Amino acid sequence: MDKDDSLQLFSHHAFRRDQPPGDYLDLSEAMVKTTGGFPLALEVIGSSLYLKEKRVWEGMLKKLQKVSNNDVMERLKISYEALKDEEQQMFLDTACFFIGMDKDIVCHIWDGCGFFSQVGLHALCVRSLVTISEEGELDMHDLLRDLGRNIVRQENIDEPGMRTRIWSQEDVLDVLDTQTVGIEYA
C-alpha cells in the first residue's frame, strides 16, 4: 500500500470520505506516517478520530509517537483506552467470548448486565473495533481479539482464576482443579 492509498484509507475512516479537508491534511499525513501505514491501525485510529476536534487529533498523534514503531498492539491499545468503561467491558467480552455469536443474543446478555448494549455496540462498530456480519454475528480482526485477550491476561498473569474473564479451556481446567483441591467427596 503506497502513501496515497494509506492516506485515502485513513481519510475514509477519519472523515467518511476519500481525502481529508485541507486543514487536516498535515495531521492526516502525520498519522499515516506514525502508524507505519498498517491498514488495521489506520482504520481503527482513523475511526476513533471521526468528528473529533484538532486538539484531540494532536493529542492522539503525540500518544502514537511515544509508541515503538514496531508495536502495533500498543498503537491499537490507545484506541481501546479511549473507550468509556462500559465500552471497554463490551470489547473485552467480545474478544474473549462473543466472536461469531448473534448480536441480538449478545445484546440481551449485555442488557442483563445493565449495559446500554445498542449504544456501546454502535460505538465499537464506529471505531472499527467490532464488526457485524451480514448474518448478524459479531466479529473482530484477529489482532484486536489478541489485544483484548492480552489485556485480560495482564489482569493476573499467574492466576487465571483472578481474572475478570477466562476463555481458554486450559485455564478453565486449571482454575477448576485449583478450586476443587481440598474438597472431600463423601
Short mmCIF file of C-alpha atoms in Angstrom, two decimals:
data_model
loop_
_atom_site.label_atom_id
_atom_site.label_comp_id
_atom_site.label_asym_id
_atom_site.label_seq_id
_atom_site.Cartn_x
_atom_site.Cartn_y
_atom_site.Cartn_z
CA MET A 1 0.00 0.00 0.00
CA ASP A 2 1.58 3.28 -1.04
CA LYS A 3 1.40 6.60 0.82
CA ASP A 4 -1.57 7.90 -1.19
CA ASP A 5 -3.55 4.67 -0.65
CA SER A 6 -2.76 4.77 3.07
CA LEU A 7 -3.87 8.37 3.32
CA GLN A 8 -7.08 7.57 1.41
CA LEU A 9 -7.81 4.61 3.73
CA PHE A 10 -7.12 6.75 6.82
CA SER A 11 -9.14 9.67 5.31
CA HIS A 12 -12.13 7.43 4.61
CA HIS A 13 -12.30 6.26 8.24
CA ALA A 14 -11.42 9.60 9.81
CA PHE A 15 -13.67 11.75 7.61
CA ARG A 16 -16.01 9.25 5.88
CA ARG A 17 -14.66 10.48 2.54
CA ASP A 18 -11.59 9.71 0.43
CA GLN A 19 -9.50 12.82 1.11
CA PRO A 20 -9.03 14.86 4.28
CA PRO A 21 -10.05 18.51 4.27
CA GLY A 22 -7.13 20.84 3.61
CA ASP A 23 -6.81 21.94 7.24
CA TYR A 24 -6.42 18.30 8.35
CA LEU A 25 -4.06 17.19 5.58
CA ASP A 26 -0.82 17.64 7.55
CA LEU A 27 -2.24 15.90 10.62
CA SER A 28 -3.59 13.07 8.47
CA GLU A 29 -0.24 12.54 6.77
CA ALA A 30 1.49 12.54 10.17
CA MET A 31 -0.98 9.89 11.43
CA VAL A 32 -0.33 7.69 8.40
CA LYS A 33 3.43 8.01 8.88
CA THR A 34 3.24 7.36 12.62
CA THR A 35 1.13 4.21 12.19
CA GLY A 36 3.53 2.92 9.57
CA GLY A 37 0.65 2.70 7.10
CA PHE A 38 -0.60 -0.50 8.76
CA PRO A 39 -4.17 -0.88 7.43
CA LEU A 40 -5.83 -2.06 10.65
CA ALA A 41 -4.20 0.72 12.67
CA LEU A 42 -5.25 3.27 10.04
CA GLU A 43 -8.83 2.01 10.18
CA VAL A 44 -9.12 1.84 13.97
CA ILE A 45 -7.30 5.09 14.72
CA GLY A 46 -8.97 6.93 11.86
CA SER A 47 -12.40 5.76 13.06
CA SER A 48 -11.63 6.86 16.60
CA LEU A 49 -10.86 10.38 15.36
CA TYR A 50 -14.00 10.79 13.29
CA LEU A 51 -15.72 14.11 14.15
CA LYS A 52 -13.07 14.94 16.78
CA GLU A 53 -11.51 18.39 17.19
CA LYS A 54 -7.97 19.13 16.04
CA ARG A 55 -6.67 19.19 19.61
CA VAL A 56 -7.85 15.57 20.04
CA TRP A 57 -6.03 14.66 16.82
CA GLU A 58 -2.87 16.37 18.07
CA GLY A 59 -3.10 14.52 21.39
CA MET A 60 -3.57 11.19 19.62
CA LEU A 61 -0.57 11.90 17.39
CA LYS A 62 1.61 12.61 20.43
CA LYS A 63 0.46 9.38 22.09
CA LEU A 64 1.20 7.36 18.96
CA GLN A 65 4.64 8.93 18.57
CA LYS A 66 5.61 7.65 22.03
CA VAL A 67 4.99 4.05 20.99
CA SER A 68 7.71 1.98 19.34
CA ASN A 69 7.38 1.83 15.56
CA ASN A 70 7.07 -1.96 15.61
CA ASP A 71 4.48 -2.21 18.40
CA VAL A 72 1.17 -2.42 16.54
CA MET A 73 -0.64 -3.83 19.60
CA GLU A 74 0.28 -0.80 21.71
CA ARG A 75 -0.95 1.50 18.94
CA LEU A 76 -4.26 -0.35 18.83
CA LYS A 77 -4.48 -0.29 22.63
CA ILE A 78 -4.59 3.50 22.52
CA SER A 79 -7.98 3.27 20.79
CA TYR A 80 -9.17 0.77 23.41
CA GLU A 81 -8.10 3.10 26.22
CA ALA A 82 -10.13 5.93 24.67
CA LEU A 83 -13.34 3.91 25.14
CA LYS A 84 -15.74 4.50 28.02
CA ASP A 85 -15.59 1.83 30.75
CA GLU A 86 -18.75 0.06 29.60
CA GLU A 87 -17.48 0.00 26.00
CA GLN A 88 -14.15 -1.43 27.19
CA GLN A 89 -16.01 -4.21 29.00
CA MET A 90 -18.05 -4.98 25.89
CA PHE A 91 -14.88 -5.02 23.77
CA LEU A 92 -13.21 -7.48 26.16
CA ASP A 93 -16.35 -9.66 26.29
CA THR A 94 -16.39 -9.82 22.50
CA ALA A 95 -12.67 -10.64 22.28
CA CYS A 96 -12.95 -13.41 24.86
CA PHE A 97 -16.39 -14.92 24.26
CA PHE A 98 -18.66 -13.43 21.63
CA ILE A 99 -16.89 -13.65 18.27
CA GLY A 100 -19.25 -15.49 15.92
CA MET A 101 -22.30 -15.08 18.17
CA ASP A 102 -25.56 -13.49 17.10
CA LYS A 103 -25.53 -9.80 18.07
CA ASP A 104 -29.11 -9.91 19.38
CA ILE A 105 -28.24 -12.70 21.83
CA VAL A 106 -25.10 -10.86 22.93
CA CYS A 107 -27.02 -7.59 23.36
CA HIS A 108 -29.55 -9.45 25.51
CA ILE A 109 -26.67 -10.67 27.72
CA TRP A 110 -25.20 -7.15 27.97
CA ASP A 111 -28.63 -5.66 28.73
CA GLY A 112 -28.89 -8.19 31.57
CA CYS A 113 -25.61 -6.81 32.93
CA GLY A 114 -27.06 -3.31 32.97
CA PHE A 115 -25.14 -2.15 29.90
CA PHE A 116 -26.67 0.02 27.20
CA SER A 117 -25.84 -2.61 24.61
CA GLN A 118 -27.02 -0.84 21.46
CA VAL A 119 -25.14 2.35 22.33
CA GLY A 120 -21.96 0.51 23.27
CA LEU A 121 -22.04 -1.81 20.28
CA HIS A 122 -22.59 1.14 17.96
CA ALA A 123 -19.55 2.89 19.49
CA LEU A 124 -17.39 -0.21 18.98
CA CYS A 125 -18.52 -0.58 15.37
CA VAL A 126 -17.99 3.11 14.56
CA ARG A 127 -14.44 2.79 15.89
CA SER A 128 -13.87 -0.33 13.73
CA LEU A 129 -13.12 -2.41 16.84
CA VAL A 130 -16.05 -4.76 16.24
CA THR A 131 -17.91 -5.65 13.06
CA ILE A 132 -21.28 -7.26 12.45
CA SER A 133 -21.57 -9.74 9.59
CA GLU A 134 -24.48 -9.85 7.16
CA GLU A 135 -25.78 -12.77 9.23
CA GLY A 136 -25.80 -10.55 12.34
CA GLU A 137 -22.78 -12.17 14.02
CA LEU A 138 -20.13 -10.25 15.95
CA ASP A 139 -16.60 -10.33 14.62
CA MET A 140 -13.29 -8.55 15.05
CA HIS A 141 -9.84 -8.64 13.48
CA ASP A 142 -7.55 -11.32 14.95
CA LEU A 143 -5.12 -8.65 16.22
CA LEU A 144 -7.93 -6.88 18.06
CA ARG A 145 -9.06 -10.22 19.54
CA ASP A 146 -5.49 -10.87 20.68
CA LEU A 147 -5.28 -7.35 22.12
CA GLY A 148 -8.43 -7.87 24.17
CA ARG A 149 -7.35 -11.27 25.44
CA ASN A 150 -3.91 -9.93 26.33
CA ILE A 151 -5.49 -7.08 28.31
CA VAL A 152 -7.46 -9.64 30.32
CA ARG A 153 -4.40 -11.91 30.71
CA GLN A 154 -2.45 -8.98 32.16
CA GLU A 155 -5.01 -8.63 34.97
CA ASN A 156 -3.25 -11.55 36.66
CA ILE A 157 -0.68 -13.46 34.63
CA ASP A 158 -0.03 -16.22 37.16
CA GLU A 159 -3.56 -16.85 38.49
CA PRO A 160 -6.22 -17.15 35.77
CA GLY A 161 -8.91 -17.50 38.46
CA MET A 162 -8.26 -13.90 39.50
CA ARG A 163 -9.00 -12.51 36.01
CA THR A 164 -12.33 -10.98 35.02
CA ARG A 165 -12.73 -13.47 32.16
CA ILE A 166 -11.48 -16.98 31.41
CA TRP A 167 -11.88 -18.23 27.83
CA SER A 168 -9.06 -20.75 27.40
CA GLN A 169 -10.03 -24.38 28.08
CA GLU A 170 -6.62 -24.93 29.66
CA ASP A 171 -7.12 -22.02 32.08
CA VAL A 172 -10.68 -23.11 32.91
CA LEU A 173 -9.48 -26.63 33.78
CA ASP A 174 -6.61 -25.20 35.82
CA VAL A 175 -8.96 -22.97 37.81
CA LEU A 176 -11.42 -25.84 38.38
CA ASP A 177 -8.58 -28.11 39.57
CA THR A 178 -7.28 -25.39 41.90
CA GLN A 179 -10.74 -24.59 43.27
CA THR A 180 -11.59 -28.24 44.00
CA VAL A 181 -8.31 -29.06 45.80
CA GLY A 182 -9.07 -29.90 49.41
CA ILE A 183 -12.75 -30.68 48.87
CA GLU A 184 -13.55 -34.07 50.29
CA TYR A 185 -16.03 -36.24 48.50
CA ALA A 186 -18.42 -38.37 50.55
#
